Each structure stands twice: as C-alpha cells, then as structure tokens.
Coordinates of C-alpha atoms in Angstrom, one line a residue:
M1 CA -2.8 -162.9 111.0
T2 CA -6.0 -164.0 112.4
G3 CA -6.4 -168.1 112.3
A4 CA -9.3 -167.4 110.0
E5 CA -7.2 -165.3 107.6
L6 CA -4.6 -168.2 107.9
A7 CA -7.3 -170.8 106.9
R8 CA -8.8 -168.6 104.1
R9 CA -5.0 -168.2 102.7
L10 CA -4.4 -171.8 102.8
I11 CA -7.5 -172.9 101.0
E12 CA -6.7 -170.2 98.2
A13 CA -3.3 -171.4 97.8
A14 CA -4.5 -174.8 97.7
R15 CA -6.7 -173.7 94.5
R16 CA -3.9 -171.9 93.0
A17 CA -2.1 -175.2 93.0
G18 CA -4.4 -177.0 91.3
A19 CA -6.8 -178.4 94.3
D20 CA -10.7 -179.0 93.1
A21 CA -11.6 -178.4 96.5
A22 CA -9.6 -177.8 99.9
D23 CA -10.5 -177.4 103.6
A24 CA -8.2 -176.1 106.3
L25 CA -7.6 -176.0 110.2
A26 CA -5.9 -173.7 112.3
V27 CA -5.2 -173.8 116.1
S28 CA -3.4 -171.3 117.9
S29 CA -3.0 -172.1 121.9
R30 CA -1.5 -170.9 124.9
D31 CA -0.7 -173.0 127.9
V32 CA 0.6 -172.1 131.4
S33 CA 1.2 -175.2 133.9
V34 CA 2.9 -175.1 137.5
S35 CA 3.5 -178.0 139.4
V36 CA 4.8 -178.1 143.1
R37 CA 6.4 -180.9 145.6
G38 CA 6.8 -180.0 149.1
G39 CA 5.3 -176.7 149.0
A40 CA 8.0 -175.4 146.6
L41 CA 8.0 -175.0 142.9
E42 CA 9.3 -178.1 141.0
E43 CA 7.9 -176.8 137.7
A44 CA 6.5 -174.2 135.5
E45 CA 5.8 -174.0 132.2
S46 CA 4.4 -171.4 129.5
A47 CA 3.8 -172.2 125.8
E48 CA 2.3 -170.9 123.0
S49 CA 2.0 -172.7 119.6
L50 CA 0.4 -172.3 116.1
D51 CA -0.4 -175.5 114.1
Y52 CA -2.3 -176.0 110.8
G53 CA -3.3 -178.4 108.4
L54 CA -4.6 -178.6 105.0
R55 CA -6.7 -181.1 103.1
A56 CA -6.7 -180.9 99.0
L57 CA -8.8 -182.7 96.8
V58 CA -8.2 -183.4 93.3
G59 CA -11.3 -185.5 92.4
R60 CA -11.6 -188.3 94.6
R61 CA -8.0 -188.1 95.7
Q62 CA -6.9 -186.3 99.0
A63 CA -3.9 -185.6 101.0
C64 CA -3.3 -183.6 104.1
V65 CA -0.1 -182.0 105.2
S66 CA 0.3 -179.8 108.3
A67 CA 2.9 -177.2 109.5
S68 CA 3.6 -174.5 111.7
D69 CA 4.9 -171.8 109.7
P70 CA 2.4 -169.0 108.8
S71 CA 4.5 -167.1 106.5
P72 CA 3.2 -166.7 102.9
A73 CA 6.0 -168.6 101.2
A74 CA 5.3 -171.8 103.7
L75 CA 1.7 -171.7 102.7
E76 CA 2.5 -171.9 99.1
E77 CA 4.9 -174.6 99.6
V78 CA 2.2 -176.6 101.8
A79 CA -0.4 -176.2 99.2
A80 CA 2.1 -177.5 96.4
R81 CA 2.5 -180.3 98.5
A82 CA -0.8 -181.5 99.4
V83 CA -2.1 -181.1 95.9
A84 CA 0.9 -183.2 94.3
M85 CA 0.4 -185.8 97.3
A86 CA -3.5 -185.9 96.1
R87 CA -2.8 -186.3 92.6
A88 CA -0.6 -189.5 93.7
A89 CA -3.0 -190.8 96.4
P90 CA -5.1 -193.8 95.7
E91 CA -8.7 -193.0 94.5
D92 CA -11.5 -192.8 97.5
P93 CA -15.2 -192.6 96.2
Y94 CA -16.1 -191.2 99.6
C95 CA -13.9 -188.8 100.6
G96 CA -14.9 -185.1 99.8
L97 CA -16.3 -181.9 101.5
P98 CA -19.9 -182.2 103.2
D99 CA -22.9 -182.3 100.4
G100 CA -24.7 -179.8 102.8
G101 CA -25.6 -178.9 106.3
L102 CA -23.2 -176.2 107.0
A103 CA -23.3 -174.1 110.0
D104 CA -25.2 -170.8 110.0
L105 CA -22.6 -168.7 111.2
S106 CA -25.4 -165.9 112.2
R107 CA -27.0 -168.4 114.5
L108 CA -24.4 -170.1 116.5
P109 CA -25.4 -170.9 120.1
D110 CA -23.8 -168.9 123.1
L111 CA -21.6 -172.0 124.5
D112 CA -20.0 -170.0 127.0
I113 CA -16.7 -172.1 126.6
E114 CA -14.4 -169.1 126.3
D115 CA -13.4 -167.4 129.7
H116 CA -13.3 -163.9 129.4
A117 CA -11.5 -163.2 132.7
E118 CA -7.7 -162.3 133.2
P119 CA -5.9 -165.6 133.1
P120 CA -4.6 -166.5 136.2
L121 CA -1.1 -165.7 137.1
P122 CA 1.8 -168.2 137.7
A123 CA 2.0 -167.3 141.3
T124 CA -1.9 -167.9 141.4
L125 CA -1.5 -171.5 140.3
K126 CA 1.5 -172.1 142.2
A127 CA -0.4 -171.1 145.5
M128 CA -3.4 -173.2 144.3
A129 CA -1.5 -176.6 143.8
A130 CA 0.4 -175.8 146.9
E131 CA -2.9 -175.3 149.1
A132 CA -4.1 -179.1 147.3
E133 CA -0.7 -180.3 148.2
A134 CA -1.0 -179.6 151.9
A135 CA -4.6 -180.6 151.8
A136 CA -3.5 -183.9 151.0
L137 CA -0.8 -184.3 153.3
A138 CA -3.0 -183.2 156.1
V139 CA -5.1 -186.7 155.6
A140 CA -3.9 -189.3 158.2
G141 CA -1.8 -191.8 156.7
V142 CA -0.4 -189.9 153.8
A143 CA 3.0 -189.8 153.6
Q144 CA 3.8 -187.7 150.5
A145 CA 2.0 -185.9 147.4
E146 CA 3.6 -187.8 144.3
S147 CA 2.3 -184.5 142.1
A148 CA 0.2 -181.3 142.4
G149 CA -0.5 -179.1 139.8
A150 CA -2.6 -176.5 138.4
G151 CA -2.9 -175.4 134.5
W152 CA -4.5 -172.8 132.3
R153 CA -5.5 -173.0 128.7
R154 CA -6.7 -171.0 125.8
S155 CA -7.0 -172.4 122.2
D156 CA -8.3 -170.5 119.0
I157 CA -9.9 -172.9 116.2
A158 CA -10.5 -171.6 113.0
F159 CA -11.6 -173.8 110.0
A160 CA -12.4 -172.7 106.1
A161 CA -13.1 -174.4 103.2
T162 CA -13.7 -173.9 99.4
N163 CA -17.7 -174.4 99.7
G164 CA -17.9 -171.0 101.5
F165 CA -17.7 -171.9 105.0
S166 CA -15.6 -169.9 107.5
G167 CA -15.9 -169.8 111.1
A168 CA -13.9 -169.5 114.4
Y169 CA -14.2 -169.8 117.8
A170 CA -12.3 -169.8 121.2
R171 CA -12.2 -172.3 124.1
T172 CA -10.5 -172.1 127.5
G173 CA -9.8 -174.8 130.3
A174 CA -8.3 -174.7 133.7
S175 CA -7.2 -177.6 135.8
L176 CA -6.2 -178.7 139.2
S177 CA -4.9 -182.3 140.4
V178 CA -3.3 -184.1 143.2
S179 CA -1.9 -187.7 143.5
A180 CA -1.3 -188.3 147.2
V181 CA 0.7 -191.6 148.4
A182 CA -0.4 -193.2 151.5
G183 CA 1.6 -195.5 153.5
E184 CA 5.4 -196.8 153.1
G185 CA 7.8 -199.1 152.0
L186 CA 5.8 -202.1 150.4
G187 CA 2.6 -200.9 151.6
M188 CA 2.2 -197.7 149.8
E189 CA -0.8 -197.1 147.9
T190 CA -1.5 -194.0 145.5
D191 CA -4.7 -192.3 144.6
Y192 CA -5.6 -188.8 142.9
E193 CA -8.3 -186.2 142.4
Y194 CA -8.5 -184.0 139.3
A195 CA -10.8 -181.2 138.0
S196 CA -11.2 -179.8 134.9
R197 CA -13.4 -176.4 133.8
T198 CA -13.8 -174.3 131.1
H199 CA -13.9 -171.1 133.5
F200 CA -11.1 -170.6 136.1
A201 CA -13.7 -169.5 138.6
D202 CA -15.7 -172.6 138.5
L203 CA -12.9 -174.9 139.7
P204 CA -13.6 -176.4 143.0
P205 CA -11.3 -175.1 146.2
P206 CA -7.7 -176.6 146.1
S207 CA -8.3 -178.0 149.6
E208 CA -11.1 -180.1 148.6
I209 CA -9.3 -181.4 145.5
G210 CA -6.2 -182.4 147.8
A211 CA -8.4 -183.7 150.9
T212 CA -10.3 -186.2 148.6
A213 CA -7.0 -187.5 146.8
G214 CA -5.5 -188.1 150.4
A215 CA -9.0 -189.8 151.7
R216 CA -9.0 -192.1 148.8
A217 CA -5.1 -193.0 149.0
A218 CA -5.7 -193.8 152.8
A219 CA -8.3 -195.7 152.1
R220 CA -6.8 -198.1 149.8
L221 CA -3.9 -199.0 152.2
K222 CA -3.6 -202.6 153.6
P223 CA -5.5 -204.2 150.4
R224 CA -6.4 -207.8 150.3
R225 CA -7.4 -210.3 147.8
A226 CA -10.5 -210.1 146.1
K227 CA -12.5 -213.5 145.6
T228 CA -12.7 -215.2 142.4
G229 CA -15.9 -216.1 140.7
A230 CA -18.8 -214.2 139.1
Y231 CA -20.1 -211.4 141.2
P232 CA -21.9 -208.0 140.9
V233 CA -19.3 -205.4 139.9
L234 CA -20.4 -201.6 140.9
F235 CA -18.4 -199.3 138.3
D236 CA -17.9 -196.3 140.2
R237 CA -18.7 -192.9 138.4
R238 CA -14.7 -192.2 138.2
V239 CA -14.5 -195.2 135.7
S240 CA -18.1 -195.8 134.4
G241 CA -17.5 -193.4 131.6
S242 CA -15.4 -196.4 130.0
L243 CA -18.3 -198.3 129.3
V244 CA -19.9 -195.4 127.3
G245 CA -16.4 -195.5 125.3
H246 CA -17.1 -199.0 124.6
V247 CA -20.3 -198.4 123.3
L248 CA -19.0 -195.4 121.3
G249 CA -16.3 -197.4 119.8
A250 CA -18.7 -199.8 118.5
I251 CA -20.8 -197.5 117.0
N252 CA -18.1 -195.2 115.1
G253 CA -19.0 -195.2 111.4
S254 CA -15.6 -196.3 110.1
A255 CA -15.5 -199.5 112.3
V256 CA -19.1 -200.1 111.3
A257 CA -18.1 -199.5 107.4
R258 CA -15.2 -201.7 108.1
G259 CA -17.1 -204.5 109.9
A260 CA -15.0 -204.5 112.7
S261 CA -18.1 -203.7 115.2
W262 CA -19.8 -206.0 117.5
L263 CA -22.8 -203.6 117.1
K264 CA -22.7 -203.4 113.4
D265 CA -25.7 -205.2 112.9
R266 CA -27.5 -204.3 115.8
M267 CA -29.1 -200.8 114.4
G268 CA -32.8 -200.5 115.9
E269 CA -32.1 -203.4 118.6
R270 CA -31.9 -203.1 122.3
V271 CA -28.3 -202.9 123.4
L272 CA -28.9 -201.0 126.7
P273 CA -31.8 -201.8 129.5
P274 CA -35.0 -199.8 129.4
G275 CA -34.4 -196.4 130.0
F276 CA -30.9 -195.9 129.4
T277 CA -30.0 -193.4 127.1
I278 CA -26.6 -191.9 125.5
T279 CA -27.0 -188.2 124.4
D280 CA -24.5 -186.5 122.2
D281 CA -24.9 -182.8 123.2
P282 CA -22.6 -180.3 121.5
H283 CA -24.2 -177.3 123.0
R284 CA -24.1 -177.9 126.5
R285 CA -23.0 -174.6 128.2
R286 CA -19.8 -174.5 129.8
A287 CA -18.7 -178.0 129.0
A288 CA -15.2 -178.9 127.4
G289 CA -16.4 -180.8 124.5
S290 CA -19.0 -178.5 123.0
R291 CA -18.4 -176.6 120.0
P292 CA -20.6 -174.3 117.8
F293 CA -19.5 -176.6 114.4
D294 CA -18.1 -179.7 113.6
G295 CA -14.7 -180.6 112.0
E296 CA -16.1 -180.0 108.7
G297 CA -18.0 -176.7 109.3
M298 CA -21.5 -178.7 109.8
A299 CA -24.3 -177.7 111.9
L300 CA -24.8 -179.4 115.0
S301 CA -27.6 -180.5 117.4
A302 CA -27.8 -182.7 120.3
R303 CA -28.5 -186.5 119.0
R304 CA -29.5 -189.5 120.6
L305 CA -26.9 -192.5 119.9
V306 CA -28.9 -194.9 122.0
D307 CA -32.7 -194.2 122.9
D308 CA -34.5 -196.2 125.9
G309 CA -31.9 -198.8 125.3
V310 CA -32.2 -199.3 121.6
L311 CA -29.4 -198.4 119.3
A312 CA -30.4 -195.4 117.2
G313 CA -27.6 -193.9 115.6
W314 CA -24.1 -194.1 114.5
T315 CA -21.1 -191.6 114.7
L316 CA -20.6 -190.4 111.2
D317 CA -18.7 -187.5 109.2
S318 CA -19.5 -186.9 106.0
A319 CA -17.2 -189.5 104.5
T320 CA -18.3 -192.4 106.2
A321 CA -22.1 -191.2 106.0
R322 CA -21.5 -191.8 102.1
R323 CA -19.8 -194.9 102.5
L324 CA -23.0 -196.5 104.5
G325 CA -25.5 -194.6 102.3
L326 CA -26.8 -192.4 105.4
P327 CA -27.2 -188.7 105.7
A328 CA -24.4 -186.9 107.6
P329 CA -26.0 -185.7 110.7
G330 CA -22.7 -183.5 111.5
G331 CA -20.4 -184.8 114.2
A332 CA -17.1 -184.8 112.6
R333 CA -13.8 -184.4 114.6
R334 CA -10.6 -182.9 112.9
G335 CA -7.2 -182.3 113.6
V336 CA -4.7 -180.9 111.6
G337 CA -2.7 -184.1 110.7
G338 CA -5.2 -185.6 109.1
P339 CA -9.0 -185.8 107.5
P340 CA -12.3 -185.5 109.1
S341 CA -13.4 -188.8 111.2
P342 CA -16.4 -189.8 113.0
G343 CA -16.7 -187.9 116.5
T344 CA -18.4 -187.0 119.4
S345 CA -19.0 -183.7 121.7
T346 CA -20.2 -184.1 125.0
L347 CA -21.7 -187.5 126.2
E348 CA -24.3 -188.1 128.5
L349 CA -25.8 -191.6 129.6
S350 CA -29.0 -191.1 131.7
E351 CA -29.2 -191.5 135.4
G352 CA -31.1 -194.2 137.4
E353 CA -33.2 -193.3 140.7
E354 CA -31.3 -195.1 143.2
T355 CA -28.0 -193.6 144.9
A356 CA -24.9 -195.5 144.6
E357 CA -25.0 -196.5 148.4
A358 CA -28.3 -198.3 147.5
L359 CA -26.8 -200.0 144.9
I360 CA -24.1 -201.1 147.4
R361 CA -26.5 -202.6 149.6
A362 CA -28.3 -204.1 146.8
M363 CA -25.1 -206.1 145.9
G364 CA -25.0 -207.9 148.8
E365 CA -21.1 -209.4 147.9
G366 CA -19.4 -208.1 144.9
L367 CA -16.6 -205.5 143.8
I368 CA -16.8 -201.8 143.5
V369 CA -14.0 -200.3 140.9
T370 CA -12.6 -197.1 141.2
S371 CA -9.5 -197.4 138.7
M372 CA -8.9 -199.6 135.7
I373 CA -5.2 -200.7 134.2
G374 CA -4.9 -201.8 130.7
S375 CA -7.6 -203.6 128.6
S376 CA -8.4 -206.3 126.2
I377 CA -11.4 -205.3 124.4
S378 CA -12.3 -207.3 121.0
A379 CA -13.9 -204.7 118.8
T380 CA -15.7 -207.4 116.6
T381 CA -16.9 -209.6 119.4
G382 CA -17.3 -207.7 122.4
A383 CA -15.2 -210.0 124.9
Y384 CA -14.0 -207.8 127.7
S385 CA -11.3 -208.3 130.3
R386 CA -9.6 -205.4 132.1
G387 CA -7.3 -205.1 135.1
A388 CA -8.8 -203.4 138.2
A389 CA -8.6 -202.0 141.9
G390 CA -11.1 -200.7 144.1
Y391 CA -13.2 -202.4 147.4
W392 CA -14.8 -205.5 148.0
V393 CA -18.1 -205.4 149.3
E394 CA -19.8 -207.9 152.0
G395 CA -23.1 -207.7 153.4
G396 CA -23.9 -204.4 151.4
E397 CA -21.3 -202.6 152.9
I398 CA -17.4 -201.8 152.0
A399 CA -15.3 -204.5 153.4
W400 CA -11.6 -203.9 152.4
P401 CA -9.5 -202.6 149.4
V402 CA -8.3 -204.7 146.7
N403 CA -6.2 -204.7 144.0
E404 CA -4.4 -206.6 141.2
L405 CA -7.5 -208.3 139.6
T406 CA -8.8 -208.8 136.7
I407 CA -12.8 -208.4 135.5
A408 CA -14.0 -210.0 132.2
G409 CA -17.4 -210.7 130.3
S410 CA -19.0 -210.0 127.3
L411 CA -20.1 -206.3 126.5
P412 CA -22.9 -207.4 124.3
D413 CA -24.1 -209.6 127.5
F414 CA -23.4 -207.6 130.3
L415 CA -24.6 -204.3 129.1
L416 CA -27.8 -205.3 129.0
R417 CA -28.1 -206.2 132.7
M418 CA -26.8 -202.8 134.1
R419 CA -28.3 -200.4 136.6
A420 CA -27.7 -197.1 137.1
A421 CA -27.2 -194.7 140.1
N422 CA -28.1 -190.9 140.2
D423 CA -24.7 -189.7 141.0
A424 CA -23.3 -188.6 137.6
D425 CA -20.8 -185.9 137.7
R426 CA -22.0 -183.2 135.5
T427 CA -18.6 -181.8 135.2
R428 CA -16.8 -184.7 133.0
G429 CA -16.6 -184.7 129.5
V430 CA -18.5 -188.1 129.4
I431 CA -21.4 -187.7 132.0
A432 CA -22.4 -191.4 133.5
P433 CA -23.7 -192.5 136.9
S434 CA -22.2 -195.4 139.1
L435 CA -23.1 -198.8 137.1
L436 CA -23.9 -201.8 138.6
V437 CA -23.4 -205.0 136.5
E438 CA -24.4 -208.2 137.5
G439 CA -22.2 -211.4 136.9
L440 CA -19.0 -210.4 135.9
T441 CA -16.0 -212.7 136.4
I442 CA -13.4 -211.6 138.7
A443 CA -10.1 -213.1 139.0
S444 CA -7.6 -211.9 141.9
G445 CA -3.8 -211.9 140.8

C-alpha cells in the first residue's frame, strides 16, 4: 500500500467513525548509517519505518492519534479512537482544516529534493567515513577521531484531507561528519565538521571534511581566558543561524497569540538593521527544507518575514491565523503525533558586502564565537545569555582560542547593531553569514 493510499483510507475510516472532517499524514523512511573508529567498522545500522497520524475533527473539537500498523483493522481502530477522543476534547474555536489556498497538484514546483541515483552501499559509506577520519588524524596535533560517520536516508511523505487534498512527495538526504580530538590529557580539545546534502553526489570530498575537522580541533589547543566586559562579538557562520532562530521563535504565531513574544507588538517596526532581510523559501532547489506543499496541504511561496530590517510577517498555520484574525499564508509544519503548527522551510538572512576577515579587522579587540553551549533566552523580553567558545581577537587578528565563557545582552537591542559578512553557507537549512555585533557582555568562566 502506498503512503497516499494509506492516508486516504485513514480519512475515510474517520468519516465512517463519525468525524466531521479529518486529515492524515503517512511517512515511510529508510535509513542507512555507518561509523568507523581507527579505520575499522564500529557500527552499521539499517532501518525501515512506517508511521502515520490521523487528526479527527468533530465540530470545533479535535484529537490526533498516531500508529505504525497499516492493517485495515488497525486503521479502523485508530479512526474510532481519534473520533472518540475528539468528542471528549475541549472546544477550540480556531481549529479546523484550511479555509482555502490548497496547493494545485498539477502545478507543483520541481524541487529536485529526491535523488534518483542508486542508494550508496554500506561499504561505500564505510570507505567515506574511514577516509574522512584518516584526513583528520593526518593533521598535526590531532590525537584521535572521536567519531566519523556517513549516512543516507529516504523519506516518502503523503498527506490527505477530507477537503479534497491528497498529495505525496519524496526526499532524500546524505551526510558525512567527523569529530576530531587534539592534544592529550587535560589539554584535549574537540571540534568537528559536518556536511548534509539532498543528493549523495553533492557531498564534499571526505578528505576535505576530515581535514577541516582536524584543523579546527588543533586550532583550539591551549585556550586562554577571554577578557571580561563589553566587546564586539563575531558570530561565525557556523553559529550565526542561531540568531535567526531566536527571531523566528519570536515571530511564531503561536507565541504571538499567547503574548509570549518580545516581538508581539512590533509588526511593521524595525527589528534588524536596514538591508537585513529574512526570507522563507520553500522552493529552493536541492535544499533539505524545501517542500511542494505545507503540513495542511496549502500552497507555498517565498515570504519575507523581515524586509529591509522591518518585521513583515508571522509564521502561521491556519488555526493560528484564525486566532490572530489573519489570512493563512501557508507554511504549517506537521508531524504524525500532533496537529499542524506554524513552521518554515529554508531560511535565508541576506548577506553584507564585507568579508568575515574584514569584520574581524574592524573589531580591533573582541570575540569570535564558533560554538555555543546551552542557552537562557527570555521569550517575553529577549534577554539573552549563552555559553560559548571560540577565539579572542586583538589588533584585528585572531590571538588565541578561548572557552568556558558566557555572552549576554538583549536581543531587541543588539540585533539592531549587527553587521553581516558575505560568507553565508548556502547548503545549510538556515543560510546566514557571519554576523558582527557590537557591545555584548563577555564573562570568562
């Protein structure tokens, strides 16, 4: 039985059980992963799974049930349980299927997110992981590779609803990673490199991944304390996407509707410097976050969430849009275990014109952050505090590695003082360049 057929049978069973409306999501996946240590196979896994979820609506009440058994008896039982739970659920005046805007299945974009080549053999994945590990170990100062692995995944997604929508698509993904350890004893330092692509052939060479991981780990040896006080901080492109993530958390329609957002009253106001734009693009070719329709079957198109520094839109599903009295733009996310929620696809923060090296020179003295640990972010005020590690800059040049420090500030304040480099990695799910922020507070541990 195909995923599309399974989803269709689920909503039909829900109707027979007494649902006024229903939608269903079916996801089947195949995963292969391999890890090596010391050039020898450490672990190999292969898994196949099928999961589905049914949302039943009775009036303005809803309930979701998920399962993995596709037998006819199981589908009927899931439907009966979902309807019974919906009847007992409290009323939600905003729940329901979309009021319109469904994707036209005859005009879906060609996203090229499914690799039609033969899946890589486990032996191929092992050889890639071993080559990456060897490249890391070849770097002077690297003592061992903590982990080296390669993997491949295929997912088939099908969605159907009683409003007439029924669509399906597939996506693939391949990954390669190395974590290297430099030094010895109490002086050991760890860093990594990771790559993920929708098409296996697009992965960078394993030797490049390994050499980068090794060089990063070696560069972190003999860390010193960072200075304490207010200094410029450059968020390396490896971590700068986290700042975009904090903005997204604040413009999530559910958080706005609850009043739990430091941006809830800022629509149409400047929240980033002029020239900064955050775009949600669901149709970027070969991007891991791209998709032909959203988690409710609605059509998708590129949206500017922040336009030239001005807040331009919330992320919404149809229920949240009703609650806020707004039209639903499409963009909901959905898992098999719950109802739709506001979501995004592939995000991009616009680049600047300067190189990251030029921003480092402009810092004079300050901090480059390359990794972050933990966080304390206030959803309502934007108060920001995170553990970090990276490099101290003096005289516009990297002086020494630093770790065990905390950076703190206020998101509504310091986001308006950002400068962007031109070095965004366009293979990531959140495409963001290195970002220089003036005047964050640094405290060394």
